[in-house]
mmCIF file of C-alpha atoms in Angstrom:
data_model
loop_
_atom_site.group_PDB
_atom_site.id
_atom_site.type_symbol
_atom_site.label_atom_id
_atom_site.label_comp_id
_atom_site.label_asym_id
_atom_site.label_seq_id
_atom_site.Cartn_x
_atom_site.Cartn_y
_atom_site.Cartn_z
ATOM 1 C CA UNK Z 25 -21.619 24.501 13.113
ATOM 2 C CA UNK Z 26 -25.298 23.965 13.844
ATOM 3 C CA UNK Z 27 -25.754 21.724 10.827
ATOM 4 C CA UNK Z 28 -23.868 18.482 10.233
ATOM 5 C CA UNK Z 29 -20.552 19.290 8.541
ATOM 6 C CA UNK Z 30 -19.854 17.565 5.236
ATOM 7 C CA UNK Z 31 -16.608 16.015 3.996
ATOM 8 C CA UNK Z 32 -15.777 15.032 0.424
ATOM 9 C CA UNK Z 33 -13.199 12.250 0.192
ATOM 10 C CA UNK Z 34 -11.328 11.810 -3.079
ATOM 11 C CA UNK Z 35 -10.221 8.202 -3.539
ATOM 12 C CA UNK Z 36 -12.115 5.075 -2.605
ATOM 13 C CA UNK Z 37 -9.248 2.736 -1.783
ATOM 14 C CA UNK Z 38 -7.848 2.050 1.692
ATOM 15 C CA UNK Z 39 -6.880 5.621 2.606
ATOM 16 C CA UNK Z 40 -10.212 7.009 1.448
ATOM 17 C CA UNK Z 41 -12.167 4.346 3.297
ATOM 18 C CA UNK Z 42 -10.157 4.877 6.481
ATOM 19 C CA UNK Z 43 -10.858 8.612 6.234
ATOM 20 C CA UNK Z 44 -14.526 8.196 5.344
ATOM 21 C CA UNK Z 45 -15.237 5.836 8.216
ATOM 22 C CA UNK Z 46 -13.327 7.915 10.770
ATOM 23 C CA UNK Z 47 -14.952 11.194 9.680
ATOM 24 C CA UNK Z 48 -18.319 9.570 10.233
ATOM 25 C CA UNK Z 49 -17.182 8.637 13.742
ATOM 26 C CA UNK Z 50 -16.424 12.333 14.267
ATOM 27 C CA UNK Z 51 -20.047 13.148 13.387
ATOM 28 C CA UNK Z 52 -19.512 14.292 9.808
ATOM 29 C CA UNK Z 53 -21.515 13.484 6.727
ATOM 30 C CA UNK Z 54 -19.188 11.897 4.167
ATOM 31 C CA UNK Z 55 -19.237 11.298 0.425
ATOM 32 C CA UNK Z 56 -16.445 9.213 -1.146
ATOM 33 C CA UNK Z 57 -15.587 9.675 -4.823
ATOM 34 C CA UNK Z 58 -13.553 6.983 -6.602
ATOM 35 C CA UNK Z 59 -12.272 7.623 -10.126
ATOM 36 C CA UNK Z 60 -12.442 3.981 -11.245
ATOM 37 C CA UNK Z 61 -15.844 2.739 -12.453
ATOM 38 C CA UNK Z 62 -14.833 -0.831 -11.637
ATOM 39 C CA UNK Z 63 -14.565 -2.746 -8.380
ATOM 40 C CA UNK Z 64 -11.220 -2.237 -6.662
ATOM 41 C CA UNK Z 65 -11.299 -5.669 -5.038
ATOM 42 C CA UNK Z 66 -8.605 -8.033 -6.297
ATOM 43 C CA UNK Z 67 -6.131 -10.567 -5.010
ATOM 44 C CA UNK Z 68 -3.659 -7.697 -4.670
ATOM 45 C CA UNK Z 69 -0.745 -8.392 -2.383
ATOM 46 C CA UNK Z 70 0.269 -8.868 1.202
ATOM 47 C CA UNK Z 71 0.337 -6.288 3.970
ATOM 48 C CA UNK Z 72 1.884 -6.535 7.425
ATOM 49 C CA UNK Z 73 -0.981 -5.848 9.830
ATOM 50 C CA UNK Z 74 -0.157 -2.868 12.053
ATOM 51 C CA UNK Z 75 -1.911 -1.584 15.215
ATOM 52 C CA UNK Z 76 -3.345 1.557 13.568
ATOM 53 C CA UNK Z 77 -5.275 -0.554 11.065
ATOM 54 C CA UNK Z 78 -6.623 -2.761 13.861
ATOM 55 C CA UNK Z 79 -7.691 0.397 15.723
ATOM 56 C CA UNK Z 80 -9.668 1.600 12.695
ATOM 57 C CA UNK Z 81 -11.370 -1.800 12.607
ATOM 58 C CA UNK Z 82 -12.234 -1.401 16.294
ATOM 59 C CA UNK Z 83 -13.582 2.103 15.730
ATOM 60 C CA UNK Z 84 -16.034 0.914 13.067
ATOM 61 C CA UNK Z 85 -17.269 -1.916 15.257
ATOM 62 C CA UNK Z 86 -15.369 -4.888 13.846
ATOM 63 C CA UNK Z 87 -14.867 -7.492 16.574
ATOM 64 C CA UNK Z 88 -11.180 -8.119 15.958
ATOM 65 C CA UNK Z 89 -11.105 -10.823 18.613
ATOM 66 C CA UNK Z 90 -13.626 -13.027 16.853
ATOM 67 C CA UNK Z 91 -12.446 -12.960 13.218
ATOM 68 C CA UNK Z 92 -9.286 -13.976 11.432
ATOM 69 C CA UNK Z 93 -7.507 -10.790 10.386
ATOM 70 C CA UNK Z 94 -4.679 -12.572 8.630
ATOM 71 C CA UNK Z 95 -2.007 -15.239 8.879
ATOM 72 C CA UNK Z 96 0.574 -15.451 11.643
ATOM 73 C CA UNK Z 97 4.241 -16.063 10.910
ATOM 74 C CA UNK Z 98 6.399 -17.429 13.715
ATOM 75 C CA UNK Z 99 10.002 -16.743 12.726
ATOM 76 C CA UNK Z 100 12.018 -14.192 10.780
ATOM 77 C CA UNK Z 101 14.357 -16.256 8.663
ATOM 78 C CA UNK Z 102 17.184 -14.910 6.494
ATOM 79 C CA UNK Z 103 18.552 -17.231 3.806
ATOM 80 C CA UNK Z 104 22.032 -16.911 2.328
ATOM 81 C CA UNK Z 105 22.433 -16.970 -1.477
ATOM 82 C CA UNK Z 106 23.529 -20.621 -1.306
ATOM 83 C CA UNK Z 107 20.390 -21.586 0.598
ATOM 84 C CA UNK Z 108 21.926 -21.844 4.049
ATOM 85 C CA UNK Z 109 20.209 -20.217 7.015
ATOM 86 C CA UNK Z 110 21.976 -16.961 7.859
ATOM 87 C CA UNK Z 111 19.642 -16.030 10.715
ATOM 88 C CA UNK Z 112 16.503 -17.493 12.300
ATOM 89 C CA UNK Z 113 14.774 -15.761 15.201
ATOM 90 C CA UNK Z 114 11.382 -16.058 16.869
ATOM 91 C CA UNK Z 115 9.311 -13.001 15.855
ATOM 92 C CA UNK Z 116 5.557 -13.706 15.666
ATOM 93 C CA UNK Z 117 3.569 -11.229 13.585
ATOM 94 C CA UNK Z 118 0.464 -11.155 11.435
ATOM 95 C CA UNK Z 119 0.241 -10.634 7.710
ATOM 96 C CA UNK Z 120 -2.997 -9.771 5.961
ATOM 97 C CA UNK Z 121 -4.067 -8.795 2.454
ATOM 98 C CA UNK Z 122 -5.146 -5.627 0.707
ATOM 99 C CA UNK Z 123 -8.447 -7.324 -0.130
ATOM 100 C CA UNK Z 124 -9.282 -8.198 3.467
ATOM 101 C CA UNK Z 125 -8.726 -4.635 4.672
ATOM 102 C CA UNK Z 126 -10.555 -3.141 1.697
ATOM 103 C CA UNK Z 127 -13.604 -5.388 2.005
ATOM 104 C CA UNK Z 128 -13.831 -4.791 5.750
ATOM 105 C CA UNK Z 129 -13.715 -1.010 5.324
ATOM 106 C CA UNK Z 130 -16.031 -1.056 2.302
ATOM 107 C CA UNK Z 131 -18.669 -3.055 4.178
ATOM 108 C CA UNK Z 132 -18.416 -0.658 7.124
ATOM 109 C CA UNK Z 133 -18.927 2.395 4.915
ATOM 110 C CA UNK Z 134 -21.699 0.979 2.731
ATOM 111 C CA UNK Z 135 -22.762 1.817 -0.805
ATOM 112 C CA UNK Z 136 -25.096 4.814 -0.517
ATOM 113 C CA UNK Z 137 -22.396 7.470 -0.201
ATOM 114 C CA UNK Z 138 -19.655 5.701 -2.175
ATOM 115 C CA UNK Z 139 -19.556 6.953 -5.769
ATOM 116 C CA UNK Z 140 -17.567 5.210 -8.514
ATOM 117 C CA UNK Z 141 -16.540 6.559 -11.908
ATOM 118 C CA UNK Z 142 -16.125 10.084 -10.476
ATOM 119 C CA UNK Z 143 -12.842 11.517 -11.729
ATOM 120 C CA UNK Z 144 -11.878 14.888 -10.242
ATOM 121 C CA UNK Z 145 -10.626 17.527 -12.698
ATOM 122 C CA UNK Z 146 -10.753 20.624 -10.500
ATOM 123 C CA UNK Z 147 -10.725 21.820 -6.898
ATOM 124 C CA UNK Z 148 -12.095 25.242 -5.950
ATOM 125 C CA UNK Z 149 -11.382 26.681 -2.510
ATOM 126 C CA UNK Z 150 -13.266 29.242 -0.468
ATOM 127 C CA UNK Z 151 -12.735 30.501 3.080
ATOM 128 C CA UNK Z 152 -14.867 27.849 4.740
ATOM 129 C CA UNK Z 153 -15.553 25.329 1.967
ATOM 130 C CA UNK Z 154 -14.081 23.491 -1.011
ATOM 131 C CA UNK Z 155 -15.680 22.327 -4.249
ATOM 132 C CA UNK Z 156 -14.818 19.310 -6.382
ATOM 133 C CA UNK Z 157 -15.370 19.523 -10.130
ATOM 134 C CA UNK Z 158 -15.780 16.182 -11.873
ATOM 135 C CA UNK Z 159 -14.991 15.045 -15.389
ATOM 136 C CA UNK Z 160 -18.697 14.516 -16.078
ATOM 137 C CA UNK Z 161 -19.336 18.234 -15.517
ATOM 138 C CA UNK Z 162 -20.980 17.861 -12.123
ATOM 139 C CA UNK Z 163 -19.615 19.292 -8.892
ATOM 140 C CA UNK Z 164 -19.909 18.849 -5.115
ATOM 141 C CA UNK Z 165 -19.268 21.269 -2.266
ATOM 142 C CA UNK Z 166 -18.217 20.413 1.266
ATOM 143 C CA UNK Z 167 -16.762 21.866 4.434
ATOM 144 C CA UNK Z 168 -13.650 19.728 3.942
ATOM 145 C CA UNK Z 169 -11.991 17.868 1.069
ATOM 146 C CA UNK Z 170 -9.747 14.927 1.943
ATOM 147 C CA UNK Z 171 -7.433 13.898 -0.877
ATOM 148 C CA UNK Z 172 -6.793 10.200 -0.319
ATOM 149 C CA UNK Z 173 -6.259 9.414 -3.999
ATOM 150 C CA UNK Z 174 -2.874 7.741 -3.700
ATOM 151 C CA UNK Z 175 0.607 8.379 -4.992
ATOM 152 C CA UNK Z 176 -0.689 9.763 -8.309
ATOM 153 C CA UNK Z 177 -3.111 12.087 -6.506
ATOM 154 C CA UNK Z 178 -5.034 14.392 -8.828
ATOM 155 C CA UNK Z 179 -5.745 16.816 -5.993
ATOM 156 C CA UNK Z 180 -2.052 17.057 -5.147
ATOM 157 C CA UNK Z 181 -1.199 17.739 -8.787
ATOM 158 C CA UNK Z 182 -3.773 20.529 -8.865
ATOM 159 C CA UNK Z 183 -2.937 22.264 -5.562
ATOM 160 C CA UNK Z 184 0.606 21.030 -4.782
ATOM 161 C CA UNK Z 185 2.101 20.975 -8.329
ATOM 162 C CA UNK Z 186 5.646 21.232 -6.968
ATOM 163 C CA UNK Z 187 5.326 17.896 -5.142
ATOM 164 C CA UNK Z 188 6.089 15.073 -7.576
ATOM 165 C CA UNK Z 189 7.136 11.493 -6.764
ATOM 166 C CA UNK Z 190 10.665 10.556 -7.828
ATOM 167 C CA UNK Z 191 11.867 7.127 -8.912
ATOM 168 C CA UNK Z 192 14.121 5.481 -6.320
ATOM 169 C CA UNK Z 193 16.152 3.411 -8.804
ATOM 170 C CA UNK Z 194 14.589 0.005 -8.188
ATOM 171 C CA UNK Z 195 11.384 -1.929 -8.696
ATOM 172 C CA UNK Z 196 9.485 -4.570 -6.756
ATOM 173 C CA UNK Z 197 8.669 -7.738 -8.629
ATOM 174 C CA UNK Z 198 5.739 -9.381 -6.875
ATOM 175 C CA UNK Z 199 3.885 -12.656 -6.981
ATOM 176 C CA UNK Z 200 1.292 -14.865 -5.302
ATOM 177 C CA UNK Z 201 1.428 -18.648 -5.230
ATOM 178 C CA UNK Z 202 -1.347 -20.867 -3.840
ATOM 179 C CA UNK Z 203 -0.111 -22.468 -0.647
ATOM 180 C CA UNK Z 204 -0.581 -26.028 -1.924
ATOM 181 C CA UNK Z 205 1.436 -25.201 -5.054
ATOM 182 C CA UNK Z 206 4.525 -24.077 -3.155
ATOM 183 C CA UNK Z 207 7.503 -26.172 -4.333
ATOM 184 C CA UNK Z 208 9.151 -28.590 -1.927
ATOM 185 C CA UNK Z 209 12.145 -26.424 -0.976
ATOM 186 C CA UNK Z 210 9.938 -23.373 -0.508
ATOM 187 C CA UNK Z 211 7.632 -25.294 1.809
ATOM 188 C CA UNK Z 212 10.584 -26.613 3.768
ATOM 189 C CA UNK Z 213 12.403 -23.307 4.262
ATOM 190 C CA UNK Z 214 9.764 -20.570 3.876
ATOM 191 C CA UNK Z 215 6.308 -21.900 4.766
ATOM 192 C CA UNK Z 216 4.940 -20.325 7.935
ATOM 193 C CA UNK Z 217 7.849 -17.914 8.380
ATOM 194 C CA UNK Z 218 8.659 -14.372 7.291
ATOM 195 C CA UNK Z 219 11.569 -15.075 4.956
ATOM 196 C CA UNK Z 220 14.281 -12.810 3.553
ATOM 197 C CA UNK Z 221 17.339 -13.123 1.299
ATOM 198 C CA UNK Z 222 19.845 -10.549 0.044
ATOM 199 C CA UNK Z 223 22.244 -10.396 -2.868
ATOM 200 C CA UNK Z 224 23.961 -7.613 -4.796
ATOM 201 C CA UNK Z 225 21.226 -5.241 -6.015
ATOM 202 C CA UNK Z 226 18.630 -7.728 -4.842
ATOM 203 C CA UNK Z 227 16.434 -8.133 -1.758
ATOM 204 C CA UNK Z 228 13.512 -10.558 -1.496
ATOM 205 C CA UNK Z 229 10.996 -11.347 1.218
ATOM 206 C CA UNK Z 230 7.901 -13.501 1.484
ATOM 207 C CA UNK Z 231 5.129 -14.718 3.772
ATOM 208 C CA UNK Z 232 1.676 -16.323 3.766
ATOM 209 C CA UNK Z 233 -1.439 -14.155 3.364
ATOM 210 C CA UNK Z 234 -5.194 -14.858 3.170
ATOM 211 C CA UNK Z 235 -6.299 -16.602 -0.013
ATOM 212 C CA UNK Z 236 -9.262 -16.167 -2.333
ATOM 213 C CA UNK Z 237 -12.266 -14.739 -0.510
ATOM 214 C CA UNK Z 238 -9.933 -13.743 2.366
ATOM 215 C CA UNK Z 239 -9.698 -17.419 3.388
ATOM 216 C CA UNK Z 240 -7.148 -17.940 6.191
ATOM 217 C CA UNK Z 241 -7.559 -21.717 6.505
ATOM 218 C CA UNK Z 242 -4.472 -23.867 6.043
ATOM 219 C CA UNK Z 243 -4.215 -24.986 2.450
ATOM 220 C CA UNK Z 244 -6.359 -22.082 1.197
ATOM 221 C CA UNK Z 245 -3.810 -19.312 1.715
ATOM 222 C CA UNK Z 246 -1.386 -17.653 -0.704
ATOM 223 C CA UNK Z 247 2.357 -17.226 -0.474
ATOM 224 C CA UNK Z 248 3.165 -13.578 -1.169
ATOM 225 C CA UNK Z 249 6.681 -12.618 -2.272
ATOM 226 C CA UNK Z 250 8.237 -9.238 -3.041
ATOM 227 C CA UNK Z 251 11.594 -9.020 -4.827
ATOM 228 C CA UNK Z 252 13.390 -5.669 -5.049
ATOM 229 C CA UNK Z 253 15.802 -5.243 -7.978
ATOM 230 C CA UNK Z 254 17.888 -2.253 -8.995
ATOM 231 C CA UNK Z 255 16.558 -1.064 -12.364
ATOM 232 C CA UNK Z 256 17.511 1.916 -14.534
ATOM 233 C CA UNK Z 257 15.010 4.295 -16.135
ATOM 234 C CA UNK Z 258 15.133 2.661 -19.571
ATOM 235 C CA UNK Z 259 14.423 -0.806 -18.180
ATOM 236 C CA UNK Z 260 11.640 0.582 -15.982
ATOM 237 C CA UNK Z 261 9.873 1.993 -19.040
ATOM 238 C CA UNK Z 262 10.097 -1.372 -20.805
ATOM 239 C CA UNK Z 263 8.883 -3.335 -17.773
ATOM 240 C CA UNK Z 264 5.904 -1.023 -17.393
ATOM 241 C CA UNK Z 265 4.822 -1.555 -21.017
ATOM 242 C CA UNK Z 266 2.264 -4.352 -20.780
ATOM 243 C CA UNK Z 267 1.664 -7.333 -23.038
ATOM 244 C CA UNK Z 268 -0.665 -5.215 -25.200
ATOM 245 C CA UNK Z 269 1.942 -2.470 -25.672
ATOM 246 C CA UNK Z 270 0.293 -0.042 -23.240
ATOM 247 C CA UNK Z 271 2.579 1.837 -20.843
ATOM 248 C CA UNK Z 272 1.256 1.433 -17.284
ATOM 249 C CA UNK Z 273 3.434 4.139 -15.725
ATOM 250 C CA UNK Z 274 4.657 2.883 -12.380
ATOM 251 C CA UNK Z 275 2.523 -0.177 -11.637
ATOM 252 C CA UNK Z 276 2.032 -3.374 -13.620
ATOM 253 C CA UNK Z 277 -1.041 -5.346 -12.500
ATOM 254 C CA UNK Z 278 -1.199 -9.100 -12.194
ATOM 255 C CA UNK Z 279 -1.804 -10.756 -15.567
ATOM 256 C CA UNK Z 280 -0.559 -7.835 -17.673
ATOM 257 C CA UNK Z 281 3.228 -8.310 -17.613
ATOM 258 C CA UNK Z 282 4.697 -9.000 -21.061
ATOM 259 C CA UNK Z 283 6.018 -12.562 -21.587
ATOM 260 C CA UNK Z 284 9.608 -11.374 -22.093
ATOM 261 C CA UNK Z 285 9.695 -9.856 -18.602
ATOM 262 C CA UNK Z 286 8.071 -12.882 -17.020
ATOM 263 C CA UNK Z 287 10.899 -14.984 -18.484
ATOM 264 C CA UNK Z 288 13.388 -12.356 -17.294
ATOM 265 C CA UNK Z 289 12.107 -12.749 -13.726
ATOM 266 C CA UNK Z 290 12.415 -16.545 -13.902
ATOM 267 C CA UNK Z 291 15.928 -16.330 -15.356
ATOM 268 C CA UNK Z 292 17.241 -13.828 -12.810
ATOM 269 C CA UNK Z 293 15.687 -15.859 -9.998
ATOM 270 C CA UNK Z 294 17.971 -18.715 -10.986
ATOM 271 C CA UNK Z 295 20.992 -16.423 -10.993
ATOM 272 C CA UNK Z 296 20.449 -14.410 -7.817
ATOM 273 C CA UNK Z 297 18.072 -16.064 -5.383
ATOM 274 C CA UNK Z 298 18.487 -18.680 -2.695
ATOM 275 C CA UNK Z 299 17.076 -21.992 -3.997
ATOM 276 C CA UNK Z 300 13.851 -21.853 -1.946
ATOM 277 C CA UNK Z 301 13.013 -18.371 -3.219
ATOM 278 C CA UNK Z 302 14.068 -19.299 -6.754
ATOM 279 C CA UNK Z 303 11.547 -22.155 -6.737
ATOM 280 C CA UNK Z 304 8.641 -20.093 -5.427
ATOM 281 C CA UNK Z 305 9.294 -17.256 -7.914
ATOM 282 C CA UNK Z 306 9.399 -19.721 -10.811
ATOM 283 C CA UNK Z 307 6.159 -21.301 -9.568
ATOM 284 C CA UNK Z 308 4.382 -17.929 -9.965
ATOM 285 C CA UNK Z 309 2.211 -17.937 -13.072
ATOM 286 C CA UNK Z 310 1.661 -14.174 -13.283
ATOM 287 C CA UNK Z 311 4.314 -11.977 -11.649
ATOM 288 C CA UNK Z 312 3.477 -8.285 -11.407
ATOM 289 C CA UNK Z 313 5.529 -5.205 -10.583
ATOM 290 C CA UNK Z 314 5.623 -1.739 -9.095
ATOM 291 C CA UNK Z 315 8.186 1.038 -9.243
ATOM 292 C CA UNK Z 316 9.530 2.219 -5.902
ATOM 293 C CA UNK Z 317 9.077 5.965 -5.615
ATOM 294 C CA UNK Z 318 9.658 8.665 -3.033
ATOM 295 C CA UNK Z 319 7.413 11.589 -2.128
ATOM 296 C CA UNK Z 320 7.448 14.112 0.670
ATOM 297 C CA UNK Z 321 5.511 17.364 1.141
ATOM 298 C CA UNK Z 322 6.117 20.345 3.408
ATOM 299 C CA UNK Z 323 2.422 20.972 4.070
ATOM 300 C CA UNK Z 324 -0.647 18.715 4.081
ATOM 301 C CA UNK Z 325 -3.288 21.413 4.484
ATOM 302 C CA UNK Z 326 -4.367 24.175 2.088
ATOM 303 C CA UNK Z 327 -7.476 25.898 3.389
ATOM 304 C CA UNK Z 328 -10.202 23.280 3.586
ATOM 305 C CA UNK Z 329 -8.256 20.697 1.529
ATOM 306 C CA UNK Z 330 -5.974 18.098 3.110
ATOM 307 C CA UNK Z 331 -3.694 15.367 1.775
ATOM 308 C CA UNK Z 332 -3.867 11.957 3.423
ATOM 309 C CA UNK Z 333 -1.892 8.729 3.057
ATOM 310 C CA UNK Z 334 0.268 8.232 -0.044
ATOM 311 C CA UNK Z 335 -1.090 11.439 -1.562
ATOM 312 C CA UNK Z 336 1.235 13.252 0.862
ATOM 313 C CA UNK Z 337 4.116 10.900 1.687
ATOM 314 C CA UNK Z 338 5.067 7.661 -0.042
ATOM 315 C CA UNK Z 339 7.019 5.561 2.450
ATOM 316 C CA UNK Z 340 9.115 2.856 0.854
ATOM 317 C CA UNK Z 341 7.692 -0.629 1.419
ATOM 318 C CA UNK Z 342 10.564 -1.623 3.737
ATOM 319 C CA UNK Z 343 8.829 0.387 6.470
ATOM 320 C CA UNK Z 344 5.680 -1.782 6.130
ATOM 321 C CA UNK Z 345 3.879 1.472 6.910
ATOM 322 C CA UNK Z 346 2.006 2.774 3.864
ATOM 323 C CA UNK Z 347 -1.359 1.359 4.943
ATOM 324 C CA UNK Z 348 -0.819 2.006 8.645
ATOM 325 C CA UNK Z 349 0.224 5.622 7.949
ATOM 326 C CA UNK Z 350 -3.050 6.236 6.124
ATOM 327 C CA UNK Z 351 -4.914 4.697 9.052
ATOM 328 C CA UNK Z 352 -2.975 6.883 11.514
ATOM 329 C CA UNK Z 353 -3.727 9.999 9.439
ATOM 330 C CA UNK Z 354 -7.444 9.145 9.503
ATOM 331 C CA UNK Z 355 -7.553 8.321 13.214
ATOM 332 C CA UNK Z 356 -5.787 11.558 14.117
ATOM 333 C CA UNK Z 357 -8.039 13.579 11.814
ATOM 334 C CA UNK Z 358 -11.086 12.180 13.593
ATOM 335 C CA UNK Z 359 -9.569 13.016 16.982
ATOM 336 C CA UNK Z 360 -8.644 16.573 15.934
ATOM 337 C CA UNK Z 361 -12.122 17.336 14.618
ATOM 338 C CA UNK Z 362 -13.670 16.004 17.830
ATOM 339 C CA UNK Z 363 -11.299 18.156 19.931
ATOM 340 C CA UNK Z 364 -12.172 21.275 17.931
ATOM 341 C CA UNK Z 365 -15.859 20.916 17.006
ATOM 342 C CA UNK Z 366 -16.295 24.650 16.440
ATOM 343 C CA UNK Z 367 -13.208 25.340 14.337
ATOM 344 C CA UNK Z 368 -12.162 23.214 11.378
ATOM 345 C CA UNK Z 369 -9.118 25.454 10.965
ATOM 346 C CA UNK Z 370 -7.853 24.756 14.484
ATOM 347 C CA UNK Z 371 -8.527 21.049 14.027
ATOM 348 C CA UNK Z 372 -6.524 20.908 10.801
ATOM 349 C CA UNK Z 373 -3.680 22.952 12.262
ATOM 350 C CA UNK Z 374 -3.380 20.629 15.245
ATOM 351 C CA UNK Z 375 -3.647 17.562 12.989
ATOM 352 C CA UNK Z 376 -1.065 18.605 10.410
ATOM 353 C CA UNK Z 377 2.006 18.866 12.624
ATOM 354 C CA UNK Z 378 1.977 15.248 13.799
ATOM 355 C CA UNK Z 379 1.227 13.922 10.328
ATOM 356 C CA UNK Z 380 4.175 15.794 8.821
ATOM 357 C CA UNK Z 381 6.415 14.463 11.580
ATOM 358 C CA UNK Z 382 5.233 10.887 10.953
ATOM 359 C CA UNK Z 383 5.577 11.189 7.191
ATOM 360 C CA UNK Z 384 9.081 12.653 7.402
ATOM 361 C CA UNK Z 385 10.206 9.974 9.860
ATOM 362 C CA UNK Z 386 8.996 7.191 7.561
ATOM 363 C CA UNK Z 387 10.512 8.918 4.524
ATOM 364 C CA UNK Z 388 13.950 8.991 6.139
ATOM 365 C CA UNK Z 389 13.656 5.468 7.508
ATOM 366 C CA UNK Z 390 12.494 4.015 4.206
ATOM 367 C CA UNK Z 391 15.070 5.706 2.000
ATOM 368 C CA UNK Z 392 17.897 4.792 4.378
ATOM 369 C CA UNK Z 393 16.927 1.118 4.572
ATOM 370 C CA UNK Z 394 16.103 0.793 0.887
ATOM 371 C CA UNK Z 395 19.262 2.446 -0.392
ATOM 372 C CA UNK Z 396 21.364 0.307 1.927
ATOM 373 C CA UNK Z 397 19.661 -2.919 0.862
ATOM 374 C CA UNK Z 398 19.755 -2.245 -2.876
ATOM 375 C CA UNK Z 399 22.864 -0.139 -3.309
ATOM 376 C CA UNK Z 400 24.991 -0.572 -0.208
ATOM 377 C CA UNK Z 401 24.847 -4.013 1.401
ATOM 378 C CA UNK Z 402 27.061 -6.890 0.319
ATOM 379 C CA UNK Z 403 25.330 -10.276 0.034
ATOM 380 C CA UNK Z 404 25.119 -12.260 3.251
ATOM 381 C CA UNK Z 405 26.939 -15.568 3.398
ATOM 382 C CA UNK Z 406 25.959 -18.772 5.116
ATOM 383 C CA UNK Z 407 27.168 -19.254 8.685
ATOM 384 C CA UNK Z 408 26.459 -22.944 8.803
#
């Protein structure tokens, strides 16, 4: 192409921002379209920081050696149901937050070509272009459309209607507790470590993440916990009906959980969790929840439209790879377009194979681990 090629990215969250920033690095003009009219920044939850995300930071010019990217944990500690230590091993790693990654990528991309309140209702494909049709009646045409609009992807529903997420049979209760409000037992057994505990149909983990304003200073951080519980379809529907009676589908945001389910979480914590985890769950003012779902596709490219991140594969959270997979997809897309500057088709063909392999590997890994933890493993017992 003699002119600058143009990419249209659907979805303005992490996957879309990874893609938008990396396509710019490949020399493309990029427009990002986010369906929500509101800011996506929130306290959110914790994310294990993986190398692919750090590499995207490096690519956009973030000096990762001079800023705090998250909070280090020193040990992986497994607690038995009675509170005893089942296992404790040195395993330093860094945990960050959704907000920190989002704000970093959003600042790198800027505001001029980031459009909010733009819901896609149609995708038209031609030999060497693709057109987005928006709910407001307007449209945009580009040389490439990147669907990075998450696990409920509109683009996937339009062009890959056979690919639908399926419920895995369990949910993740989640919560954030200010570091200084962690109860005594939680501080003693969980603070500063990556903690775990198992029980029948129950698996919980937790770690420190940056606090409000992405603050990583001691005393300003948040303790992030995630508790997986086997849940049937009927209960899932009830959990996902918020305190105003609105069904939220598969994700219940912080502050919207109905009081009956908040009390349910506190009650079950007392019945199933090791004492330290029980205390930190009960100290959480506003638990939230998400349904665990599976998705895999057999192709990520249709003409000049590609699926990226959770729009294509939803890895279960046990892989700690949803965010890093989106970053890897974006990095490899940049590399493929640079390798094949004169043929978008060749670039996409070379890109797709590795992304399908990665997605399938994470799909198998996540389903195997998750099903074993929730439906196969007996509870661990204390060894001392």
